[in-house]
Tab-separated table of C-alpha atoms and ligand atoms in Angstrom:
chain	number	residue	atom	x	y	z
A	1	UNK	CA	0.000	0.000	0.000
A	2	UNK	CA	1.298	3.648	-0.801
A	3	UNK	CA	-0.118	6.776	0.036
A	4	UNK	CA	0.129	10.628	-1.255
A	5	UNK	CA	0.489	13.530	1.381
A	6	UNK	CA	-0.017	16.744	0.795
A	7	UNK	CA	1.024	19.665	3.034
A	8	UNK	CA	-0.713	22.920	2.739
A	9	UNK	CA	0.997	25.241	5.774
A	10	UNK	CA	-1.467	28.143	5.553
A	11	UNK	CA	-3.385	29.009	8.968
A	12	UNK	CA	-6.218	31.713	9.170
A	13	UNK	CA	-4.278	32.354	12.445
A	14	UNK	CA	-1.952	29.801	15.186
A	15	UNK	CA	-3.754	28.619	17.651
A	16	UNK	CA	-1.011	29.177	20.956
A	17	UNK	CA	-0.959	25.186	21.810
A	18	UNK	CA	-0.118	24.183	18.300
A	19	UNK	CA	3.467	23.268	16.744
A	20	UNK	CA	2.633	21.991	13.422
A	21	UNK	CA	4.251	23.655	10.872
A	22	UNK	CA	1.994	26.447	9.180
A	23	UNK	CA	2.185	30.012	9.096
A	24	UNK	CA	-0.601	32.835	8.281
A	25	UNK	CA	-1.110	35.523	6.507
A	26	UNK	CA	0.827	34.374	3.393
A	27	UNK	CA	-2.247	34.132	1.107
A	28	UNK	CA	-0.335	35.927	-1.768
A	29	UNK	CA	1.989	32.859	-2.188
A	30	UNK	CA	-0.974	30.088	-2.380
A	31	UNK	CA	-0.467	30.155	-6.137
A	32	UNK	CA	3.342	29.828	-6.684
A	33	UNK	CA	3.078	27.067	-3.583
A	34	UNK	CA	0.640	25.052	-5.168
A	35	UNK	CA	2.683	25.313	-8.487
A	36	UNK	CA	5.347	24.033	-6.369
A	37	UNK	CA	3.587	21.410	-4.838
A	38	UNK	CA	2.851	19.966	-8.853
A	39	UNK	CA	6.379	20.873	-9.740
A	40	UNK	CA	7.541	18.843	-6.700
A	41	UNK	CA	5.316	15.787	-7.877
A	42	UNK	CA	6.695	15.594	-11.365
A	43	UNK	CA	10.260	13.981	-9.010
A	44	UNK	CA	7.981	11.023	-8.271
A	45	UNK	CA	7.269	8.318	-11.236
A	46	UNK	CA	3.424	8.315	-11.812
A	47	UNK	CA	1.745	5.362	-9.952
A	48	UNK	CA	-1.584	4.721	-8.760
A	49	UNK	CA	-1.881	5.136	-5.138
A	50	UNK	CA	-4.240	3.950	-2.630
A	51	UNK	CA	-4.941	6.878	-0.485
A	52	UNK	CA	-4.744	10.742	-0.557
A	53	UNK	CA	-4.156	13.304	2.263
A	54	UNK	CA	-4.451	16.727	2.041
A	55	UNK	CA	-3.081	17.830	5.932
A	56	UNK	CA	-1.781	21.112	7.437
A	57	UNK	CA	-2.016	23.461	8.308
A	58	UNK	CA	-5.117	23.773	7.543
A	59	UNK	CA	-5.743	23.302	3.932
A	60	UNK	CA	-9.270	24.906	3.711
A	61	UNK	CA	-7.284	27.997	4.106
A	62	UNK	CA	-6.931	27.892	0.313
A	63	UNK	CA	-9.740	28.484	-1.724
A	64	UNK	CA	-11.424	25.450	-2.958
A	65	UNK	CA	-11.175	25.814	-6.005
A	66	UNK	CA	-7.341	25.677	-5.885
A	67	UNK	CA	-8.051	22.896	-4.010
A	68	UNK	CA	-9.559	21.117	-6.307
A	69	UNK	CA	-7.194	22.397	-9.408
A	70	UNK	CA	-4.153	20.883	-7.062
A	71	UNK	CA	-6.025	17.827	-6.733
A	72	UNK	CA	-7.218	17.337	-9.824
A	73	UNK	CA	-3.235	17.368	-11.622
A	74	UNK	CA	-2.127	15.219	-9.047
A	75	UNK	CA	-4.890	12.045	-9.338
A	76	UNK	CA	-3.638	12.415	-13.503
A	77	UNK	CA	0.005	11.047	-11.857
A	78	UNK	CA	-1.083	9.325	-8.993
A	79	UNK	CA	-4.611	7.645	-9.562
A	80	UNK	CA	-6.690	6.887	-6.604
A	81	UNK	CA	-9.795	4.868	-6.177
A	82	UNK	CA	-9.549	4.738	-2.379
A	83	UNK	CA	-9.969	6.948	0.203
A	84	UNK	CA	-8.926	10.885	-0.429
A	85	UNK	CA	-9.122	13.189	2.493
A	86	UNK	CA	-9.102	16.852	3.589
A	87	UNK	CA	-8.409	18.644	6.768
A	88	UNK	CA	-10.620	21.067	7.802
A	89	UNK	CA	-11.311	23.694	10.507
A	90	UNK	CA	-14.996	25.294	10.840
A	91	UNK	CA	-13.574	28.517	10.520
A	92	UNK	CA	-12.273	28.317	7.448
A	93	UNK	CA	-15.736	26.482	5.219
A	94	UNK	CA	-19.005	27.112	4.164
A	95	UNK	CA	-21.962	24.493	2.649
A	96	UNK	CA	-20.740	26.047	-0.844
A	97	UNK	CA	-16.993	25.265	-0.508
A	98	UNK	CA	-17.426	21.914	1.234
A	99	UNK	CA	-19.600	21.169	-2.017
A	100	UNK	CA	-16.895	22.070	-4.265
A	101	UNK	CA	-14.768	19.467	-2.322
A	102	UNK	CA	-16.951	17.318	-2.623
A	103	UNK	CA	-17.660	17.242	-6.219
A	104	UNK	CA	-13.488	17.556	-6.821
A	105	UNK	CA	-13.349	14.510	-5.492
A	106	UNK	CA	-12.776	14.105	-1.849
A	107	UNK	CA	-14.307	11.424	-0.416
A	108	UNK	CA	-13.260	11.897	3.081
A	109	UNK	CA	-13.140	15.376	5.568
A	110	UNK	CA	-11.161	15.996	8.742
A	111	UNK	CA	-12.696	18.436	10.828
A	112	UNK	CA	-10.477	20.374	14.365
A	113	UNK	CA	-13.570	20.424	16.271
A	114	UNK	CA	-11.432	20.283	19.371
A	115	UNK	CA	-14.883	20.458	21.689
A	116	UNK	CA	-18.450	20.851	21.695
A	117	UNK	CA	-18.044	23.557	24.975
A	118	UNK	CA	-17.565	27.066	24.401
A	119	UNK	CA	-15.283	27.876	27.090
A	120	UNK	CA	-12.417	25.530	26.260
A	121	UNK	CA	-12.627	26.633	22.762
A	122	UNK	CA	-11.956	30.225	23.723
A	123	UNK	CA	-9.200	28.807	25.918
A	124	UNK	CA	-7.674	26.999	22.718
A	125	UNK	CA	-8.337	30.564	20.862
A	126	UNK	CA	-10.503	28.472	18.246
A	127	UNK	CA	-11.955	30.783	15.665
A	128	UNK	CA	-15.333	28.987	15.959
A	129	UNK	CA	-17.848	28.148	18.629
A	130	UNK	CA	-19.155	24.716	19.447
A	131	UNK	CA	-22.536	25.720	17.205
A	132	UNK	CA	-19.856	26.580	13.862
A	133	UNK	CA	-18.158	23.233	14.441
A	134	UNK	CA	-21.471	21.492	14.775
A	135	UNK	CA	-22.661	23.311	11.285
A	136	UNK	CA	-19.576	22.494	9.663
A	137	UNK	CA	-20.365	18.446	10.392
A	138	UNK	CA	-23.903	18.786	9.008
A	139	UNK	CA	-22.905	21.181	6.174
A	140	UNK	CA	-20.058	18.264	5.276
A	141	UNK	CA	-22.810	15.674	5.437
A	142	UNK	CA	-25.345	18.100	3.425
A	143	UNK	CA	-22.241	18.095	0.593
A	144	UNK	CA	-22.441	14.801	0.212
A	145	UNK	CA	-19.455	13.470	2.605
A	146	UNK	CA	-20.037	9.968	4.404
A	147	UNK	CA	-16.770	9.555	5.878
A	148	UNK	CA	-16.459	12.374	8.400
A	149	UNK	CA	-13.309	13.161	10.911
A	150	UNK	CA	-13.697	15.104	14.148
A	151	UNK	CA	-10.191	15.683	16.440
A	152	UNK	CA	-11.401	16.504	20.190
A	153	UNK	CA	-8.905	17.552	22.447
A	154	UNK	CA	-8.867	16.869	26.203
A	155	UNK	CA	-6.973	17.311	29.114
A	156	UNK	CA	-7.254	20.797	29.321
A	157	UNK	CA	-6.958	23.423	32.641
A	158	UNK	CA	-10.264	22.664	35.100
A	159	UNK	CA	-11.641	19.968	32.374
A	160	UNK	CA	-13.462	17.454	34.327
A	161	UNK	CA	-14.167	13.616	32.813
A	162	UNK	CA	-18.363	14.904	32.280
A	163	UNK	CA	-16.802	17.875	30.249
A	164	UNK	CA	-15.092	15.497	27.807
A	165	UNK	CA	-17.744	13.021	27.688
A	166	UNK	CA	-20.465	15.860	26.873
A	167	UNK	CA	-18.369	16.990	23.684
A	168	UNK	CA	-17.966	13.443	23.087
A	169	UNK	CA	-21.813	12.253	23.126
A	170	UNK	CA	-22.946	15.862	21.963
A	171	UNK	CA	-19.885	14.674	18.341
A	172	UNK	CA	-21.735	11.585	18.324
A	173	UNK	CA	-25.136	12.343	17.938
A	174	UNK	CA	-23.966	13.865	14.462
A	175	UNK	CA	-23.291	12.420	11.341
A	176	UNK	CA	-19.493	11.822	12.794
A	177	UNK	CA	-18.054	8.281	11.452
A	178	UNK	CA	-14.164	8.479	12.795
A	179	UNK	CA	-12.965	10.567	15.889
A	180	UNK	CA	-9.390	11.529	16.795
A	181	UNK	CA	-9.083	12.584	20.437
A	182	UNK	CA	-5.735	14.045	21.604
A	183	UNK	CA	-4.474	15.008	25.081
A	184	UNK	CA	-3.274	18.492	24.858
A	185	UNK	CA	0.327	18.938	24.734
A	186	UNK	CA	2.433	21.622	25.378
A	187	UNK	CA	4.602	21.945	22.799
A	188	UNK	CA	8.316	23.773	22.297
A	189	UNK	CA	8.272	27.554	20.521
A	190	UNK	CA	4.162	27.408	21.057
A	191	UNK	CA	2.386	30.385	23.195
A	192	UNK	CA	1.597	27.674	25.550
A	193	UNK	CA	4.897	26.981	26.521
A	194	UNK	CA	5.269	30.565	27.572
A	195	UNK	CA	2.219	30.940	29.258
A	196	UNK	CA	2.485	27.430	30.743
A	197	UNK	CA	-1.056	26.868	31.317
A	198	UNK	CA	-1.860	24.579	34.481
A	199	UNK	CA	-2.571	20.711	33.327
A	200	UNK	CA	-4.387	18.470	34.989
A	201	UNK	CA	-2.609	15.734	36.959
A	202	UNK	CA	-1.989	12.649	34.881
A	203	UNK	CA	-4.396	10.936	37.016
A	204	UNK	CA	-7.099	13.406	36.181
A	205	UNK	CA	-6.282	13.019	32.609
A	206	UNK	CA	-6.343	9.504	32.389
A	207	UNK	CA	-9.791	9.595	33.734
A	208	UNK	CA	-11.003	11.970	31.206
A	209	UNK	CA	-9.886	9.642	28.321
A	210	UNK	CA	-11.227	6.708	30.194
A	211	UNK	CA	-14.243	8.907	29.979
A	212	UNK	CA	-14.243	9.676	26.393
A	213	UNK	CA	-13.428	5.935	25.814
A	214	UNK	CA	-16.865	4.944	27.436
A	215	UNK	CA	-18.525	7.339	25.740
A	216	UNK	CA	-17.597	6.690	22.348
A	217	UNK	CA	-17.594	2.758	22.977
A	218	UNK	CA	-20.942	3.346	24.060
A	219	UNK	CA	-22.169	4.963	20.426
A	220	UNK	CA	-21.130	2.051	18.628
A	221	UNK	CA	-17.237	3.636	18.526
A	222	UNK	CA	-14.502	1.015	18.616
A	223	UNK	CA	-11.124	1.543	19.443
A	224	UNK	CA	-8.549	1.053	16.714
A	225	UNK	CA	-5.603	2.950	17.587
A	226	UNK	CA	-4.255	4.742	20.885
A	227	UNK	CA	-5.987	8.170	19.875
A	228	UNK	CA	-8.469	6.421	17.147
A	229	UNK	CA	-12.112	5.695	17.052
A	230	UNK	CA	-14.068	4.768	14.242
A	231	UNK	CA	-17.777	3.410	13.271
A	232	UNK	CA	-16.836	-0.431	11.633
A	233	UNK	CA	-15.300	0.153	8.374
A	234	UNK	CA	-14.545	3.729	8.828
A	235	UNK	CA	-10.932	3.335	9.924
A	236	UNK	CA	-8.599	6.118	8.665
A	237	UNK	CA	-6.787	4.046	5.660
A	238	UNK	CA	-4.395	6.758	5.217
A	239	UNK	CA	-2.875	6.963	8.978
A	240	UNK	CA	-3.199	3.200	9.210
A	241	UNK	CA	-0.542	2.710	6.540
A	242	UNK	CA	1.571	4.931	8.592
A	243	UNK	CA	1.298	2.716	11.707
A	244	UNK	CA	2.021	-0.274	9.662
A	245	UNK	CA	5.430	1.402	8.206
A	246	UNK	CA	4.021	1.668	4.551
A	247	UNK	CA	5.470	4.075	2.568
A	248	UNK	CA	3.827	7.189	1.521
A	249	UNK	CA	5.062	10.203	-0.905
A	250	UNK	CA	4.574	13.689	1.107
A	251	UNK	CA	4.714	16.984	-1.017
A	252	UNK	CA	5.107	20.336	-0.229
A	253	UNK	CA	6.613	22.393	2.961
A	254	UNK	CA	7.638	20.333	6.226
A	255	UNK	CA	6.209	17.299	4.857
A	256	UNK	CA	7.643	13.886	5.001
A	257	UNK	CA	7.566	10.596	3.320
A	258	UNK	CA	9.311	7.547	3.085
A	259	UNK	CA	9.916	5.537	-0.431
A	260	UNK	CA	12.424	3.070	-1.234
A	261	UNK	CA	13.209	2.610	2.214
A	262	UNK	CA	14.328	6.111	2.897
A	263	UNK	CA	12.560	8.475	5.365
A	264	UNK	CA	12.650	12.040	3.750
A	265	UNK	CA	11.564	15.387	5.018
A	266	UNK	CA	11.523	18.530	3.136
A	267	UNK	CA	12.236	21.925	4.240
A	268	UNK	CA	10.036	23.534	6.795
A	269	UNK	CA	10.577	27.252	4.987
A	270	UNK	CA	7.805	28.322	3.092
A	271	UNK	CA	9.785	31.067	0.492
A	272	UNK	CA	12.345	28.758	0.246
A	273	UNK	CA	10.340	25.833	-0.576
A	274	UNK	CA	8.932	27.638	-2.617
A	275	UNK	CA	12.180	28.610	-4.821
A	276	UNK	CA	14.072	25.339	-4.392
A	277	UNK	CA	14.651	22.601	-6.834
A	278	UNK	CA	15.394	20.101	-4.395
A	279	UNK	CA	13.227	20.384	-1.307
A	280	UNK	CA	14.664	17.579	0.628
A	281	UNK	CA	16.481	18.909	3.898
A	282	UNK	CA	16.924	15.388	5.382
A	283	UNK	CA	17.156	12.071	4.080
A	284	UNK	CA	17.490	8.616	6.215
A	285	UNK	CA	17.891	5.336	4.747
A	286	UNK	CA	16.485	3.076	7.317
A	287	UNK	CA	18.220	0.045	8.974
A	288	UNK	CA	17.058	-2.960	9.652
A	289	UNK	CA	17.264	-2.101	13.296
A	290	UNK	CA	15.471	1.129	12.173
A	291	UNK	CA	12.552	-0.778	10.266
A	292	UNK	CA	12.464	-2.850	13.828
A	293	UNK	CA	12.239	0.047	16.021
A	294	UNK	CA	9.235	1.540	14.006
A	295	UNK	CA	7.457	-1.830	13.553
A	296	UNK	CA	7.196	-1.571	17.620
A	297	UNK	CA	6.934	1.933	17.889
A	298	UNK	CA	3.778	2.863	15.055
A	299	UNK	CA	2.506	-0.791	15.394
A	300	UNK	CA	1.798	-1.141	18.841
A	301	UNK	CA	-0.419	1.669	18.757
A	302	UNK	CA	-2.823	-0.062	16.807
A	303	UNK	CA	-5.315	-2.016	18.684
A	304	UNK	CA	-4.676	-5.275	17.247
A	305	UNK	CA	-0.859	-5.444	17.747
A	306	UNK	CA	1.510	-6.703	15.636
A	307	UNK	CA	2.616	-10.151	15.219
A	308	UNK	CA	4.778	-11.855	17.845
A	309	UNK	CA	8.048	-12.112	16.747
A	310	UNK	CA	9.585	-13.812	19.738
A	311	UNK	CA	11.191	-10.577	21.461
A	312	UNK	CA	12.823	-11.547	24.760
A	313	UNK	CA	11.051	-8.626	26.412
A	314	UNK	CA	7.499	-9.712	25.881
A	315	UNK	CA	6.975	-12.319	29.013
A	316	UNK	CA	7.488	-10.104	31.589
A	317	UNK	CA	5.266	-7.086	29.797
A	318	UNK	CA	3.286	-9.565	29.795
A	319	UNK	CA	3.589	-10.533	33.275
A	320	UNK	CA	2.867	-6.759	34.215
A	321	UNK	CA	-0.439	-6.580	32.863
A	322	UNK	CA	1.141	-4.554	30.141
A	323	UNK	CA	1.002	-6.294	27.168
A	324	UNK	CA	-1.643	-9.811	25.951
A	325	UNK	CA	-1.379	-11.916	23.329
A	326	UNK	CA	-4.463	-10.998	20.491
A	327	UNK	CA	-4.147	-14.366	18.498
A	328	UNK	CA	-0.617	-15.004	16.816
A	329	UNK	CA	-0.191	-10.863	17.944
A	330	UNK	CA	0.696	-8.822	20.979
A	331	UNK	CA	-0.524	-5.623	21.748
A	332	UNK	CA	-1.070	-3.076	24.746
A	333	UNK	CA	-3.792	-3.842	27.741
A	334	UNK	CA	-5.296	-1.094	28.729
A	335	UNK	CA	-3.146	-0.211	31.176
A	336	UNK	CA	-0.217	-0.684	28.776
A	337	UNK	CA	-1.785	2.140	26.582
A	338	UNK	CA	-1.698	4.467	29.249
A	339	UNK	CA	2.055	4.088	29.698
A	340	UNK	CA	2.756	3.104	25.965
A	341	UNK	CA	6.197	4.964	25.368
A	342	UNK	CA	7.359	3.444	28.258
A	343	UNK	CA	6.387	0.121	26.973
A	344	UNK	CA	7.528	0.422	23.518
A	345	UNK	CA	11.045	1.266	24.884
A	346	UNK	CA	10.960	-1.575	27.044
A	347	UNK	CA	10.683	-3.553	24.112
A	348	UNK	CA	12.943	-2.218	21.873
A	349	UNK	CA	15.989	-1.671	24.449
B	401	SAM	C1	-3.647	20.047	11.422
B	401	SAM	S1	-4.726	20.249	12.783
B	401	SAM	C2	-6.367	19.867	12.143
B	401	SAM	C3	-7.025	20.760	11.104
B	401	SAM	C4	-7.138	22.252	11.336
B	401	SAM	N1	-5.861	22.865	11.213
B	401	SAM	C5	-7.785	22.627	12.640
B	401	SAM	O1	-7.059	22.814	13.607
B	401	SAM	O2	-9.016	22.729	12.660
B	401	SAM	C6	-4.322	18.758	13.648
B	401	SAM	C7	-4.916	18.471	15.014
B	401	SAM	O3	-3.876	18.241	15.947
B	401	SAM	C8	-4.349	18.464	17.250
B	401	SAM	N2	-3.312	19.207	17.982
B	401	SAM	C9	-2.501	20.171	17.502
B	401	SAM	N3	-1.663	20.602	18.468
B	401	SAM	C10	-1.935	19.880	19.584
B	401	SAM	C11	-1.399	19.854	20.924
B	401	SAM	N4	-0.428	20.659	21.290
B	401	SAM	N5	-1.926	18.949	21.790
B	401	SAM	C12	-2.915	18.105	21.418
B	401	SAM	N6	-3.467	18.099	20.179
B	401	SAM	C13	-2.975	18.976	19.268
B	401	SAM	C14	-5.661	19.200	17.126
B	401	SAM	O4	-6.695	18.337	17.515
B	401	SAM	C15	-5.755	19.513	15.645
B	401	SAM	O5	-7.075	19.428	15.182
B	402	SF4	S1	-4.494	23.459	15.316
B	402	SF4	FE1	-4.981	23.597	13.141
B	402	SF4	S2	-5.713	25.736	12.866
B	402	SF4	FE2	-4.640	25.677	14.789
B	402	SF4	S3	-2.546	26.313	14.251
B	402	SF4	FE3	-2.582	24.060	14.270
B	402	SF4	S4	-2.940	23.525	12.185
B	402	SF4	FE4	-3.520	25.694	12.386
């Protein structure tokens, strides 16, 4: 399996917890990035692929019908019959432009909803309220999308375990097939890690995505992935390859992908992306011990493990409640997916 990402690095504006690599306010160079973006693709032999993903950033940012230009050239290189996403955040659609998506041919929408509760999305300086996001989900669904995304974040300042599983039942009471929930991080050279906003305990954030767990297990969610939850047959096809170390082409600013068995990323400067001819700024051609280390490390996220390969390590894990066999598989318990990294290195030491 190979997939095609695409990395659009526009922002209507940064939200302060956020690292990913985008900037705003650069709408005059959408058109000479996107040309890039093509340019960039023309490196690549043409070859069907099996799923597309247009992430950010926030790709919506651009007007659709760029969009759909951008996606258009690049299915006439890389043909896809599978599944071809978008990212998405409320602030940046409208029932018009998510119809224009639609119609150019994505079949799939990712949507920052981040919460259903006003107040944390003022404290996450979202440009939308919980009613916008809401909209956005039933304007996606009015356009004709049946495979919609919605990230939640949790473990915010004062959230309490109710809080999270009210955004959680209000997300799944609409048309919402595939949910990403992440804990909120604080990340290096954000706002946040200036202002240093007070988390919860770990405790008190465990319980809140125990919470969430419940309540999306309890509306016919299932679990497929440490931060995944999807209705049967709505797994993300795209990120799934990544967990199982396919390979994937990634265009455009700050993106990565790995081909051939080498892990590439390209440069994380938008003007000089822009005027390169070689965008690559770091290339790693993975060892076998690599390949090992990322066949633990991406794999054992998933839900169902990967297969047993005899590692030394695994009896005790096992032992600690940490890790079960899952049929000729391991994977984490529970517990282990609370403490996964620490797992994972366990295993890999
Ligand atoms: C590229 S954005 C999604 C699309 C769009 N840009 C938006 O925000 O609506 C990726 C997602 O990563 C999550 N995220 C970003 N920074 C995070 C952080 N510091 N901690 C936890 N989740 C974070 C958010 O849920 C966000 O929706
Ligand atoms: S969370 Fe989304 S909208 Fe906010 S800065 Fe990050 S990529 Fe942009």
């Amino acid at each position: 399996m190979i997939g095609l990402y695409v990395h659009l690095p526009f922002c209507l504006r940064k939200c302060p917890y956020c690292a990913f690599y985008s900037v705003s306010g650069a709408e005059s160079l959408f058109p000479a990035y996107v040309e890039r973006v093509i340019q960039e693709s023309r490196l690549f032999s043409p070859r069907p692929v099996d799923t597309i993903y247009f992430g950010g950033g926030t790709p919506t940012v651009l007007p659709p019908t760029l969009l759909k230009d951008l996606l258009a050239t690049l299915l006439e290189r890389f043909p896809c019959n599978g599944e071809i996403t978008v990212e998405a955040n409320p602030a940046t659609v409208s029932p018009a432009s998510l119809q224009i998506l639609r119609r150019a041919g994505f079949n799939r929408i990712s949507i920052g909803v981040q919460s259903l509760k006003n107040e944390e999305l003022q404290f996450l300086e979202r440009l939308h309220s919980a009613e916008d996001a809401a909209q956005t989900i039933l304007d996606a669904s009015n356009a004709g999308f049946e495979n919609i995304s919605a990230d939640l974040m949790f473990g915010l300042p004062g959230q309490t375990p109710e809080d999270v599983a009210f955004s959680a039942d209000q997300l799944c009471n609409l048309p919402v097939s595939h949910i990403s929930a992440y804990s909120l991080s604080i990340e290096d050279g954000t706002p946040f890690a200036v202002r240093s906003p007070e988390l919860p305990e770990e405790e008190a954030e465990r319980e809140m995505y125990y919470s969430l767990r419940r309540s999306l297990e309890g509306h016919g969610f299932l679990q497929y992935e440490i931060s995944n939850f999807a209705r049967p047959g709505f797994e993300a096809m795209h990120n799934t390859n990544y967990w199982l170390c396919g390979e994937y082409i990634g265009l455009g600013a700050g993106a990565h992908g790995y081909t051939d068995g080498v892990r590439y990323e390209n440069t994380c400067d938008l003007k000089a992306y822009i005027s390169s001819t070689d965008a690559v700024a770091n290339k790693t051609v993975l060892t076998d011990a690599d390949r090992y280390e990322e066949r633990y490390m991406l794999g054992l996220r998933l839900r169902k493990g990967i297969r047993y390969d005899g590692n030394s390590n695994v009896p005790r894990l096992i032992r600690a409640g940490l890790l079960e066999k899952h049929g000729e598989n391991i994977r984490l318990t529970e517990r282990g997916m609370d403490i996964a990294n620490y797992v994972i290195t366990e295993l890999i030491i």
